[in-house]
Coordinates of C-alpha atoms in Angstrom, one line a residue:
Chain A
M285 CA 0.0 0.0 0.0
R286 CA 1.4 3.4 -1.0
A287 CA -0.1 6.1 0.9
I288 CA 1.1 9.7 -0.7
D289 CA 2.1 11.1 2.6
D290 CA 3.9 8.2 3.6
V291 CA 6.8 8.2 0.8
S292 CA 9.5 7.4 3.2
G293 CA 11.6 10.6 4.5
A294 CA 14.5 8.7 2.7
A295 CA 13.6 10.4 -0.6
V296 CA 14.4 13.9 0.9
S297 CA 17.3 13.1 3.2
E298 CA 18.8 11.5 0.0
E299 CA 18.0 14.5 -2.0
K300 CA 19.9 16.8 0.9
L301 CA 22.9 14.4 0.8
V302 CA 23.5 14.7 -2.8
S303 CA 23.0 18.6 -3.0
A304 CA 24.5 19.3 0.4
K305 CA 28.0 19.1 -1.0
P306 CA 28.3 22.6 -2.4
L307 CA 29.3 22.7 -6.2
R308 CA 32.2 25.0 -5.3
E309 CA 34.7 22.5 -5.8
T310 CA 34.3 22.2 -9.5
R311 CA 36.9 25.3 -9.7
A312 CA 39.4 23.8 -7.8
H313 CA 40.1 21.2 -10.3
T314 CA 42.2 23.3 -12.4
R315 CA 44.8 23.3 -9.5
T316 CA 44.3 19.8 -8.4
S317 CA 44.8 16.8 -10.2
A318 CA 42.0 13.9 -10.3
R319 CA 43.6 12.3 -7.2
G320 CA 43.5 15.7 -5.2
A321 CA 47.2 16.1 -4.9
P322 CA 48.4 19.5 -6.0
D323 CA 49.2 19.6 -9.5
W324 CA 52.8 20.8 -9.5
L325 CA 52.8 21.0 -13.6
S326 CA 50.2 24.1 -13.4
F327 CA 53.0 26.0 -11.7
A328 CA 55.9 24.7 -13.3
L329 CA 54.9 24.7 -17.0
P330 CA 54.3 28.4 -17.1
L331 CA 57.5 29.3 -15.0
T332 CA 59.4 26.8 -17.5
V333 CA 58.2 28.7 -20.6
A334 CA 58.6 32.1 -19.1
G335 CA 62.3 31.1 -18.2
F336 CA 63.0 29.8 -21.7
F337 CA 61.4 33.3 -23.1
L338 CA 64.0 35.0 -20.7
V339 CA 67.0 32.9 -22.0
L340 CA 66.1 33.4 -25.7
W341 CA 65.7 37.1 -25.1
H342 CA 69.1 37.2 -23.2
L343 CA 71.1 35.3 -26.1
G344 CA 69.1 37.2 -28.9
V345 CA 70.2 40.5 -27.7
R346 CA 73.9 38.9 -26.9
L347 CA 74.2 37.4 -30.5
S348 CA 72.8 40.3 -32.3
G349 CA 75.6 42.6 -30.6
S350 CA 73.0 45.2 -29.9
D351 CA 74.1 47.7 -27.4
L352 CA 70.5 49.6 -27.3
F353 CA 68.4 46.8 -26.7
P354 CA 68.7 45.5 -23.1
T355 CA 68.9 42.0 -21.8
P356 CA 66.6 41.0 -19.2
A357 CA 69.2 41.6 -16.5
E358 CA 69.7 45.2 -17.7
V359 CA 65.8 45.9 -17.6
A360 CA 65.8 44.4 -13.9
R361 CA 68.7 46.7 -13.0
G362 CA 66.7 49.4 -14.8
V363 CA 63.8 49.0 -12.5
I364 CA 66.1 49.1 -9.5
E365 CA 67.4 52.2 -10.8
L366 CA 63.8 53.9 -11.2
A367 CA 62.9 52.5 -7.9
Q368 CA 66.2 54.0 -6.1
R369 CA 65.5 57.4 -7.9
G370 CA 61.9 57.3 -6.6
L371 CA 60.4 57.5 -9.9
L372 CA 59.1 54.0 -10.2
L373 CA 56.6 54.4 -7.2
K374 CA 55.6 58.0 -8.2
Y375 CA 54.8 57.0 -11.9
I376 CA 53.0 54.1 -11.0
V377 CA 50.7 56.2 -8.2
A378 CA 50.3 58.8 -10.9
S379 CA 49.1 56.1 -13.7
L380 CA 46.7 54.5 -11.0
F381 CA 45.5 57.7 -9.8
R382 CA 44.4 58.6 -13.3
V383 CA 42.8 55.2 -14.0
S384 CA 40.9 55.3 -10.8
W385 CA 39.4 58.5 -11.7
G386 CA 38.5 57.9 -14.8
F387 CA 37.1 54.4 -14.3
A388 CA 35.1 55.3 -11.2
L389 CA 33.4 58.1 -13.1
A390 CA 32.8 55.6 -15.9
V391 CA 31.3 53.4 -13.5
M392 CA 29.3 55.8 -11.7
I393 CA 27.4 57.0 -15.0
G394 CA 27.6 53.8 -17.4
V395 CA 26.0 51.4 -15.0
P396 CA 22.9 53.7 -14.2
L397 CA 22.9 54.8 -17.7
G398 CA 23.1 51.2 -19.1
L399 CA 20.2 49.9 -16.7
M400 CA 18.2 52.8 -17.5
L401 CA 18.6 52.3 -21.5
G402 CA 18.1 48.3 -21.0
W403 CA 14.8 49.1 -19.1
Y404 CA 13.2 51.7 -21.1
A405 CA 13.1 50.8 -24.6
R406 CA 12.2 54.1 -26.1
A407 CA 15.3 55.6 -24.5
F408 CA 17.3 53.0 -26.0
Q409 CA 15.9 53.3 -29.5
A410 CA 16.8 57.3 -29.2
L411 CA 20.5 56.9 -27.6
N412 CA 21.6 53.7 -29.0
P413 CA 22.7 54.7 -32.7
L414 CA 24.6 57.7 -31.0
I415 CA 26.2 55.3 -28.5
Q416 CA 27.2 52.9 -31.4
I417 CA 28.8 55.9 -33.4
F418 CA 30.9 57.0 -30.4
R419 CA 32.0 53.5 -29.4
P420 CA 34.2 52.4 -32.3
I421 CA 36.1 55.9 -31.9
S422 CA 39.4 54.9 -30.2
P423 CA 40.0 56.9 -27.1
I424 CA 43.5 57.8 -28.5
A425 CA 41.8 59.7 -31.2
W426 CA 40.3 61.9 -28.7
I427 CA 43.8 63.2 -27.3
P428 CA 43.8 66.4 -29.4
L429 CA 40.5 67.4 -28.2
A430 CA 41.4 66.2 -24.6
I431 CA 44.2 68.4 -24.7
L432 CA 42.4 71.4 -26.2
W433 CA 39.8 71.2 -23.8
F434 CA 41.9 70.5 -20.4
G435 CA 45.3 71.5 -21.4
V436 CA 48.3 69.5 -20.2
T437 CA 46.7 68.3 -16.7
D438 CA 45.4 65.1 -15.1
M439 CA 41.9 66.2 -16.4
A440 CA 43.1 65.2 -20.1
P441 CA 44.1 61.3 -19.3
I442 CA 41.0 61.0 -16.9
F443 CA 38.8 62.0 -19.5
L444 CA 40.2 59.7 -22.1
I445 CA 40.1 56.9 -19.6
F446 CA 36.7 57.5 -18.9
L447 CA 35.6 57.4 -22.6
A448 CA 37.6 54.3 -22.9
S449 CA 35.7 52.5 -20.0
V450 CA 32.4 54.1 -20.2
F451 CA 31.2 52.3 -23.5
P452 CA 32.0 48.7 -22.3
I453 CA 30.4 49.3 -18.9
T454 CA 27.2 50.8 -20.4
V455 CA 26.8 48.3 -23.1
S456 CA 27.2 45.3 -20.8
A457 CA 24.6 46.7 -18.5
I458 CA 22.2 47.5 -21.2
A459 CA 22.5 43.7 -22.5
A460 CA 22.3 42.5 -19.0
V461 CA 18.8 44.1 -18.5
Q462 CA 17.6 43.2 -21.9
N463 CA 18.6 39.7 -21.4
M464 CA 17.1 39.4 -17.8
Q465 CA 15.1 36.2 -17.2
P466 CA 11.4 37.4 -17.1
V467 CA 10.6 35.1 -14.1
Y468 CA 12.7 37.6 -12.0
L469 CA 10.6 40.4 -13.2
R470 CA 7.2 38.6 -12.8
A471 CA 8.2 37.3 -9.2
A472 CA 9.2 41.0 -8.4
R473 CA 5.8 42.4 -9.8
N474 CA 4.1 39.8 -7.9
F475 CA 5.6 40.8 -4.5
G476 CA 4.5 44.6 -5.2
L477 CA 8.0 46.2 -5.3
S478 CA 8.0 49.8 -6.0
R479 CA 10.1 51.2 -9.0
G480 CA 12.9 52.0 -6.8
E481 CA 12.9 48.5 -5.1
L482 CA 12.6 47.0 -8.3
F483 CA 15.9 48.7 -9.9
R484 CA 17.9 48.1 -6.7
Q485 CA 16.6 44.7 -5.7
V486 CA 15.9 42.9 -8.7
I487 CA 17.1 44.8 -12.1
L488 CA 20.5 45.8 -10.7
R489 CA 21.2 42.3 -9.0
A490 CA 20.0 40.4 -11.8
S491 CA 22.5 42.3 -14.1
L492 CA 25.5 42.4 -11.8
P493 CA 27.2 39.3 -13.3
Q494 CA 27.4 40.7 -16.8
I495 CA 28.2 44.1 -15.4
I496 CA 31.2 42.9 -13.8
T497 CA 32.2 41.2 -17.0
G498 CA 32.0 44.6 -18.7
I499 CA 33.7 46.4 -16.0
R500 CA 36.8 43.7 -16.3
I501 CA 37.0 44.6 -20.2
A502 CA 36.7 48.3 -19.5
L503 CA 39.4 48.3 -17.0
G504 CA 41.8 46.4 -19.4
V505 CA 40.9 49.1 -22.1
A506 CA 41.6 51.7 -19.6
W507 CA 45.0 50.6 -18.5
L508 CA 46.0 50.4 -22.2
V509 CA 44.6 54.0 -22.9
V510 CA 46.2 55.7 -19.7
V511 CA 49.8 54.8 -21.0
A512 CA 48.8 55.8 -24.5
A513 CA 47.4 59.1 -22.9
E514 CA 50.4 59.8 -20.7
M515 CA 53.0 59.7 -23.6
I516 CA 51.2 62.7 -25.0
A517 CA 49.0 64.7 -22.6
V518 CA 51.2 64.8 -19.2
N519 CA 54.4 64.8 -17.8
S520 CA 54.3 61.9 -15.0
G521 CA 53.1 58.2 -15.2
L522 CA 54.4 55.0 -16.8
G523 CA 53.5 56.0 -20.2
Y524 CA 55.6 59.4 -19.7
L525 CA 58.4 57.2 -18.4
I526 CA 58.6 55.2 -21.6
I527 CA 58.6 58.3 -24.0
D528 CA 60.8 60.1 -21.6
A529 CA 63.5 57.5 -21.3
R530 CA 63.5 57.2 -25.1
N531 CA 63.8 60.8 -25.9
A532 CA 66.3 61.9 -23.0
G533 CA 69.2 59.5 -23.8
K534 CA 67.9 56.4 -25.6
R535 CA 67.6 54.8 -22.3
Y536 CA 65.9 51.5 -23.7
D537 CA 66.4 49.5 -20.6
L538 CA 64.2 51.9 -18.9
V539 CA 61.7 51.9 -21.8
V540 CA 61.3 48.0 -21.3
A541 CA 61.6 48.3 -17.6
G542 CA 58.4 50.6 -18.3
M543 CA 56.6 48.2 -20.4
V544 CA 57.3 45.1 -17.7
M545 CA 55.7 47.3 -15.1
I546 CA 52.6 48.1 -17.1
G547 CA 52.1 44.5 -17.9
L548 CA 52.5 43.3 -14.2
I549 CA 50.3 46.2 -13.0
G550 CA 47.8 45.3 -15.8
L551 CA 47.8 41.5 -14.7
M552 CA 47.2 42.5 -11.0
L553 CA 44.1 44.9 -12.0
D554 CA 42.7 42.2 -13.6
L555 CA 43.1 39.5 -10.7
L556 CA 41.7 42.1 -8.5
V557 CA 38.3 42.6 -10.7
R558 CA 38.3 38.9 -11.1
Q559 CA 38.0 38.4 -7.3
L560 CA 34.6 40.6 -7.7
E561 CA 33.5 37.4 -9.8
K562 CA 33.6 35.0 -6.8
F563 CA 31.0 36.9 -4.5
D564 CA 28.1 34.6 -4.1
E565 CA 25.9 37.3 -5.1
V566 CA 27.0 37.1 -8.5
R567 CA 28.6 33.7 -8.7
W568 CA 25.5 32.4 -10.3
G569 CA 26.1 34.2 -13.2
Y570 CA 29.4 32.4 -14.3
S571 CA 28.2 29.1 -12.9
N572 CA 28.8 27.1 -16.2
R573 CA 32.3 28.6 -16.8
Chain B
M32 CA -40.5 26.7 26.7
F33 CA -39.6 23.7 24.1
D34 CA -41.2 26.1 21.4
V35 CA -39.0 29.2 22.7
R36 CA -35.9 27.0 22.4
C37 CA -36.8 25.8 19.0
W38 CA -37.3 29.5 18.0
V39 CA -33.9 30.4 19.1
F40 CA -32.3 27.2 17.4
D41 CA -34.0 28.2 14.3
V42 CA -32.7 31.9 14.3
C43 CA -29.1 30.7 15.2
F44 CA -29.5 28.0 12.4
S45 CA -30.6 30.7 9.8
I46 CA -28.0 33.4 10.9
F47 CA -25.2 30.6 10.6
S48 CA -26.4 29.6 7.3
L49 CA -26.4 33.1 6.3
S50 CA -22.9 33.8 7.2
D51 CA -22.2 30.4 5.4
S52 CA -23.6 31.8 2.3
V53 CA -21.3 34.9 2.4
M54 CA -18.3 32.8 3.4
S55 CA -18.9 30.7 0.5
E56 CA -18.3 33.6 -2.0
P57 CA -15.7 32.0 -4.5
A58 CA -12.1 33.0 -4.0
I59 CA -12.0 32.9 -7.5
S60 CA -14.3 33.5 -10.0
I61 CA -13.6 33.2 -13.8
R62 CA -16.2 34.6 -15.9
N63 CA -16.6 33.9 -19.7
C64 CA -12.8 34.5 -20.1
S65 CA -11.5 34.4 -23.7
V66 CA -7.9 34.9 -24.6
T67 CA -6.6 35.6 -28.5
F68 CA -3.1 35.9 -29.2
P69 CA -1.8 37.4 -32.7
G70 CA -0.7 34.8 -35.1
Q71 CA 2.5 34.4 -36.9
R72 CA 1.0 36.5 -40.0
P73 CA -0.7 39.8 -39.6
G74 CA -4.3 39.4 -39.6
E75 CA -4.2 35.9 -38.2
S76 CA -5.1 35.2 -34.7
I77 CA -5.0 32.1 -32.3
D78 CA -7.9 31.7 -29.8
V79 CA -6.3 30.3 -26.7
L80 CA -9.3 30.3 -24.3
Q81 CA -12.8 30.4 -25.5
D82 CA -15.4 31.5 -22.9
V83 CA -13.9 29.8 -19.5
S84 CA -16.1 30.0 -16.6
A85 CA -15.1 28.5 -13.3
N86 CA -15.1 29.0 -9.5
V87 CA -12.5 28.2 -6.8
A88 CA -13.8 28.1 -3.1
T89 CA -12.1 29.7 -0.3
G90 CA -9.6 27.1 1.2
E91 CA -10.1 24.8 -1.8
F92 CA -7.3 22.9 -3.8
V93 CA -8.1 22.9 -7.2
C94 CA -6.2 21.5 -10.1
L95 CA -6.3 22.6 -13.9
V96 CA -5.3 19.7 -16.3
G97 CA -5.3 19.4 -19.9
P98 CA -3.3 18.5 -22.8
S99 CA 0.1 20.5 -23.3
G100 CA -0.4 23.7 -25.1
C101 CA -4.2 23.9 -24.5
G102 CA -3.7 27.1 -22.5
K103 CA -3.6 26.0 -18.8
S104 CA -0.9 28.2 -18.1
T105 CA -2.7 31.3 -20.1
L106 CA -5.6 31.0 -17.9
L107 CA -3.4 30.9 -14.7
N108 CA -1.6 34.1 -15.9
V109 CA -5.0 35.5 -16.5
V110 CA -6.2 34.8 -13.1
G111 CA -2.9 35.8 -11.6
G112 CA -3.0 39.2 -13.3
F113 CA 0.2 38.9 -15.4
L114 CA -2.1 38.7 -18.7
E115 CA -5.3 40.4 -19.6
A116 CA -8.1 38.4 -21.0
T117 CA -9.3 39.5 -24.5
S118 CA -13.0 39.1 -23.0
G119 CA -14.7 38.2 -19.9
E120 CA -13.0 38.7 -16.4
V121 CA -11.5 37.4 -13.3
L122 CA -12.8 38.2 -9.9
V123 CA -10.7 37.3 -6.7
E124 CA -12.5 37.7 -3.6
G125 CA -15.0 39.8 -5.4
Q126 CA -12.6 42.4 -6.9
P127 CA -11.7 42.2 -10.8
V128 CA -8.1 41.5 -11.1
R129 CA -6.1 44.3 -12.4
G130 CA -2.4 43.0 -12.1
P131 CA -0.4 40.8 -9.9
D132 CA -1.0 41.3 -6.2
P133 CA 1.1 40.4 -3.2
R134 CA -2.0 38.9 -1.6
R135 CA -1.8 36.0 -4.3
I136 CA 1.5 34.4 -4.9
F137 CA 2.7 32.7 -8.0
V138 CA 4.9 29.8 -8.0
F139 CA 6.6 29.6 -11.3
Q140 CA 7.2 26.5 -13.5
E141 CA 10.8 27.8 -14.6
N142 CA 11.6 28.6 -10.6
G143 CA 11.6 32.3 -9.6
V144 CA 13.9 32.0 -6.8
F145 CA 16.5 34.8 -7.1
P146 CA 19.7 33.3 -7.5
W147 CA 21.7 36.3 -5.9
L148 CA 19.8 35.9 -2.7
N149 CA 20.5 33.0 -0.4
V150 CA 17.7 30.4 1.0
Q151 CA 16.6 32.8 3.9
E152 CA 16.8 36.0 2.2
N153 CA 14.7 34.4 -0.8
I154 CA 12.1 33.3 1.9
A155 CA 12.1 36.9 3.4
F156 CA 11.7 38.8 0.0
G157 CA 7.8 39.3 0.6
L158 CA 8.4 40.5 4.4
R159 CA 10.4 43.8 3.5
R160 CA 8.0 45.8 5.6
R161 CA 8.0 43.7 8.7
A162 CA 10.1 44.3 11.6
A163 CA 13.4 42.5 11.7
A164 CA 12.4 40.4 14.6
E165 CA 9.1 39.2 13.2
R166 CA 10.6 38.5 9.7
T167 CA 13.4 36.4 11.0
Q168 CA 10.7 34.4 13.2
I169 CA 8.5 33.7 10.0
V170 CA 11.4 32.6 7.8
A171 CA 12.4 30.3 10.5
H172 CA 9.0 28.9 10.7
Y173 CA 8.8 28.3 6.9
T174 CA 12.3 27.2 6.4
T175 CA 11.4 24.3 8.9
M176 CA 8.1 23.7 7.3
V177 CA 9.2 23.1 3.8
G178 CA 12.2 21.1 5.2
L179 CA 15.2 23.4 4.6
T180 CA 16.6 23.6 7.9
G181 CA 20.7 23.9 7.8
F182 CA 20.3 25.2 4.4
E183 CA 19.5 29.0 5.2
A184 CA 22.6 30.4 4.1
A185 CA 22.9 28.3 1.0
Y186 CA 22.6 29.9 -2.5
P187 CA 20.0 28.5 -5.1
R188 CA 23.1 27.3 -7.5
E189 CA 24.0 25.1 -4.4
L190 CA 20.4 23.3 -4.4
S191 CA 18.7 20.6 -6.1
G192 CA 16.0 21.2 -8.5
G193 CA 13.6 20.2 -5.5
M194 CA 15.0 22.4 -3.0
R195 CA 15.0 25.2 -5.2
Q196 CA 11.2 24.7 -5.5
R197 CA 10.9 24.3 -2.0
V198 CA 12.5 27.8 -1.3
E199 CA 10.1 29.4 -3.7
I200 CA 7.0 27.6 -2.0
A201 CA 8.5 29.0 1.5
R202 CA 8.8 32.2 0.0
A203 CA 5.1 32.4 -1.4
L204 CA 3.9 31.2 2.1
A205 CA 6.0 33.6 4.0
A206 CA 4.3 36.3 2.3
N207 CA 1.0 35.2 3.9
P208 CA -1.1 35.2 0.6
D209 CA -4.8 34.2 0.6
I210 CA -4.2 32.6 -2.6
I211 CA -1.3 30.7 -4.2
Y212 CA -1.1 30.0 -8.0
M213 CA 1.2 27.1 -9.1
D214 CA 2.3 26.6 -12.5
E215 CA 3.7 23.1 -13.1
P216 CA 5.9 23.8 -10.1
F217 CA 7.1 20.0 -9.9
G218 CA 7.4 19.6 -13.6
A219 CA 11.2 19.6 -14.0
L220 CA 11.7 17.2 -11.0
D221 CA 12.4 13.5 -10.9
F222 CA 9.7 11.1 -9.9
I223 CA 10.6 10.3 -6.4
T224 CA 11.2 14.0 -5.7
R225 CA 7.9 14.9 -7.3
L226 CA 6.0 12.4 -5.0
K227 CA 7.6 13.9 -2.1
M228 CA 7.0 17.4 -2.9
R229 CA 3.2 16.6 -3.6
A230 CA 3.0 15.1 -0.1
D231 CA 4.7 18.0 1.6
L232 CA 2.5 20.3 -0.4
V233 CA -0.7 18.6 0.9
R234 CA 0.6 18.7 4.2
I235 CA 1.4 22.3 4.0
W236 CA -2.0 23.3 2.5
Q237 CA -3.8 21.3 5.3
S238 CA -2.1 23.5 8.2
E239 CA -2.0 26.7 6.2
K240 CA -5.5 26.6 4.8
K241 CA -4.6 28.6 1.6
T242 CA -6.6 28.4 -1.7
I243 CA -4.5 26.6 -4.2
L244 CA -5.1 26.8 -8.0
F245 CA -2.6 24.3 -9.3
V246 CA -1.9 23.7 -13.2
T247 CA -0.4 20.5 -14.3
H248 CA -0.5 18.1 -17.4
D249 CA 0.0 15.1 -15.0
I250 CA -3.3 13.5 -14.1
E251 CA -1.8 11.6 -11.5
E252 CA -0.5 14.5 -9.7
A253 CA -3.9 16.3 -10.1
V254 CA -5.7 13.3 -8.5
Q255 CA -3.2 13.0 -5.7
L256 CA -3.4 16.8 -4.8
A257 CA -6.8 18.2 -5.3
D258 CA -10.2 18.7 -4.0
R259 CA -11.4 19.1 -7.4
V260 CA -10.0 18.8 -11.1
L261 CA -10.9 21.2 -13.7
I262 CA -10.4 19.5 -17.1
M263 CA -9.6 21.5 -20.1
S264 CA -10.1 20.9 -23.6
Q265 CA -7.8 21.4 -26.8
R266 CA -7.4 24.9 -28.0
P267 CA -9.4 26.7 -28.0
A268 CA -9.6 25.5 -24.6
T269 CA -12.8 25.5 -22.5
I270 CA -13.4 23.7 -19.1
Q271 CA -14.7 20.3 -20.5
E272 CA -15.3 18.6 -17.2
V273 CA -15.1 19.0 -13.6
V274 CA -14.2 16.0 -11.4
E275 CA -14.6 16.1 -7.5
I276 CA -12.1 14.2 -5.8
D277 CA -13.8 13.4 -2.6
L278 CA -11.3 11.0 -1.4
P279 CA -9.6 11.1 2.1
R280 CA -6.2 12.2 2.9
P281 CA -3.6 11.0 2.8
R282 CA -4.5 9.4 -0.2
D283 CA -4.0 5.8 -1.2
L284 CA -2.5 5.4 -4.7
D285 CA -3.8 1.9 -4.7
S286 CA -7.2 2.0 -3.8
P287 CA -10.1 1.6 -6.0
G288 CA -11.4 5.0 -5.4
Y289 CA -8.1 6.6 -6.5
L290 CA -7.8 4.6 -9.9
E291 CA -11.6 5.2 -10.5
K292 CA -11.1 8.9 -10.5
R293 CA -7.5 8.9 -12.4
D294 CA -9.2 6.6 -15.0
Q295 CA -12.3 8.8 -15.4
I296 CA -10.1 11.8 -16.2
F297 CA -7.9 9.7 -18.6
R298 CA -11.2 8.8 -20.4
V299 CA -12.2 12.6 -20.5
M300 CA -8.9 13.5 -22.1
G301 CA -8.7 10.5 -24.0
M302 CA -11.9 11.2 -25.8
S303 CA -11.2 14.6 -26.6
L304 CA -7.9 13.5 -28.2
R305 CA -9.8 11.4 -30.6
V306 CA -12.1 14.0 -31.7
G307 CA -9.3 16.5 -32.0
E308 CA -7.5 16.8 -35.4
T309 CA -3.9 16.7 -33.7
S310 CA -2.7 14.8 -30.7
G311 CA -0.7 17.4 -29.2
V312 CA -0.1 15.4 -26.0

């Protein structure tokens, strides 16, 4: 005899057992082998390739007999020299300062603007063509106008970084709202949310994973642009360091030292933004990756 | 003396029966609802619902069954206020439906639990205007009721499909609605989980005394759950037949009474398949 209310409790406890194990483990597989031991190859492999690259670089410079192009060791000495002269920290701070301001402005304007345009179809119709025309213009092309408007001040590169980052952020926010699962909206309407609550508690939250992806792209572009802007529009920063080292005495060891620092800081910025993707509030949006 | 007592008894009786008739105003009254969707080509239109009328009494558990694509969900969306009927109207507690309302909560087929909130935040979603202490207490109560104790801080992506559906049911109950609309809520679950969810839903319904209107294409599910089953026809859908399931609970799925009701509904739907032009089941 099967009574419907009598289906054994085993069903639910089994269901719980299966799912009580959080799915967090899936990501760990990249760093551990199937047996659970630390996968030393995942560290050794990239290190070996990088070491091989440095050796090739060194040999290439030596064999060509170039006295302008630096070896890796000379670049390292260049970094130390910059640090000792106090320029390294100063220029890094200058570049990061500009990126922070331009980027923060882009987030503050791009996210609300994107949410609005994603939600109000008429506003999207009205503004989207303009955005699509401005978007493909490289921020570098704006440098003359930036100098015309802001002179040789921090405002010029900040403006350029803002331009570079605001489009990826806005466009990802628009797409996030437009692609939002309708069931979240229906549930929100059912619970009688006010317009403000709907935006803060549902539309923004549902769009956040995609917005963060846009922010990652934007920060990468912003870091590219700050270097270019500093080469022309200001007298400090890592971009200025590169152009200045070349112009004043053909110090190519310092040029490459500047490039290495740009690469390392860019990597760190990306790792930093990636941490945002690990918050529980947005992890659901990346679950299949 | 005896006469007076009789007279008093009569008056009391009539007062009670009067209040009874006031009480028995249907919770949901669907009146001649038709829904027509625009077709693929301009000028073309698809009649989904045709002159549907039905009532659901307060506290009643009613299942709406019918072949897939017949318009069950469309009807539920009209009743829930998410879709406007082309003609006719729906009265809920005597008032025409103008849109979704927090006093009637929808449980969605595709699971409407918010993935950015954990279990207890989801369950608390309809309690925004309550005091914090009260909110905590209500959330704890319904977390226990749906059997999710120990998972309060888990996020939906860490839960199985059945558990996510439990979260959504708890969220609906916590908002203390008069009516719960359920649109094939167990459709995506495996057989065993589905049986367990039905048993739990009946238990919860018995203790909470909510009115439930439940859409399903699963005839067995309808007979296990409902007080009354409304059988819809093929499109354009009407209510083809109403079957009272006057079986005691917990229901014995092997009893002759259960099998008889089940087969009766099968027959009603089977006949309509033979008459119809396409077999859309």
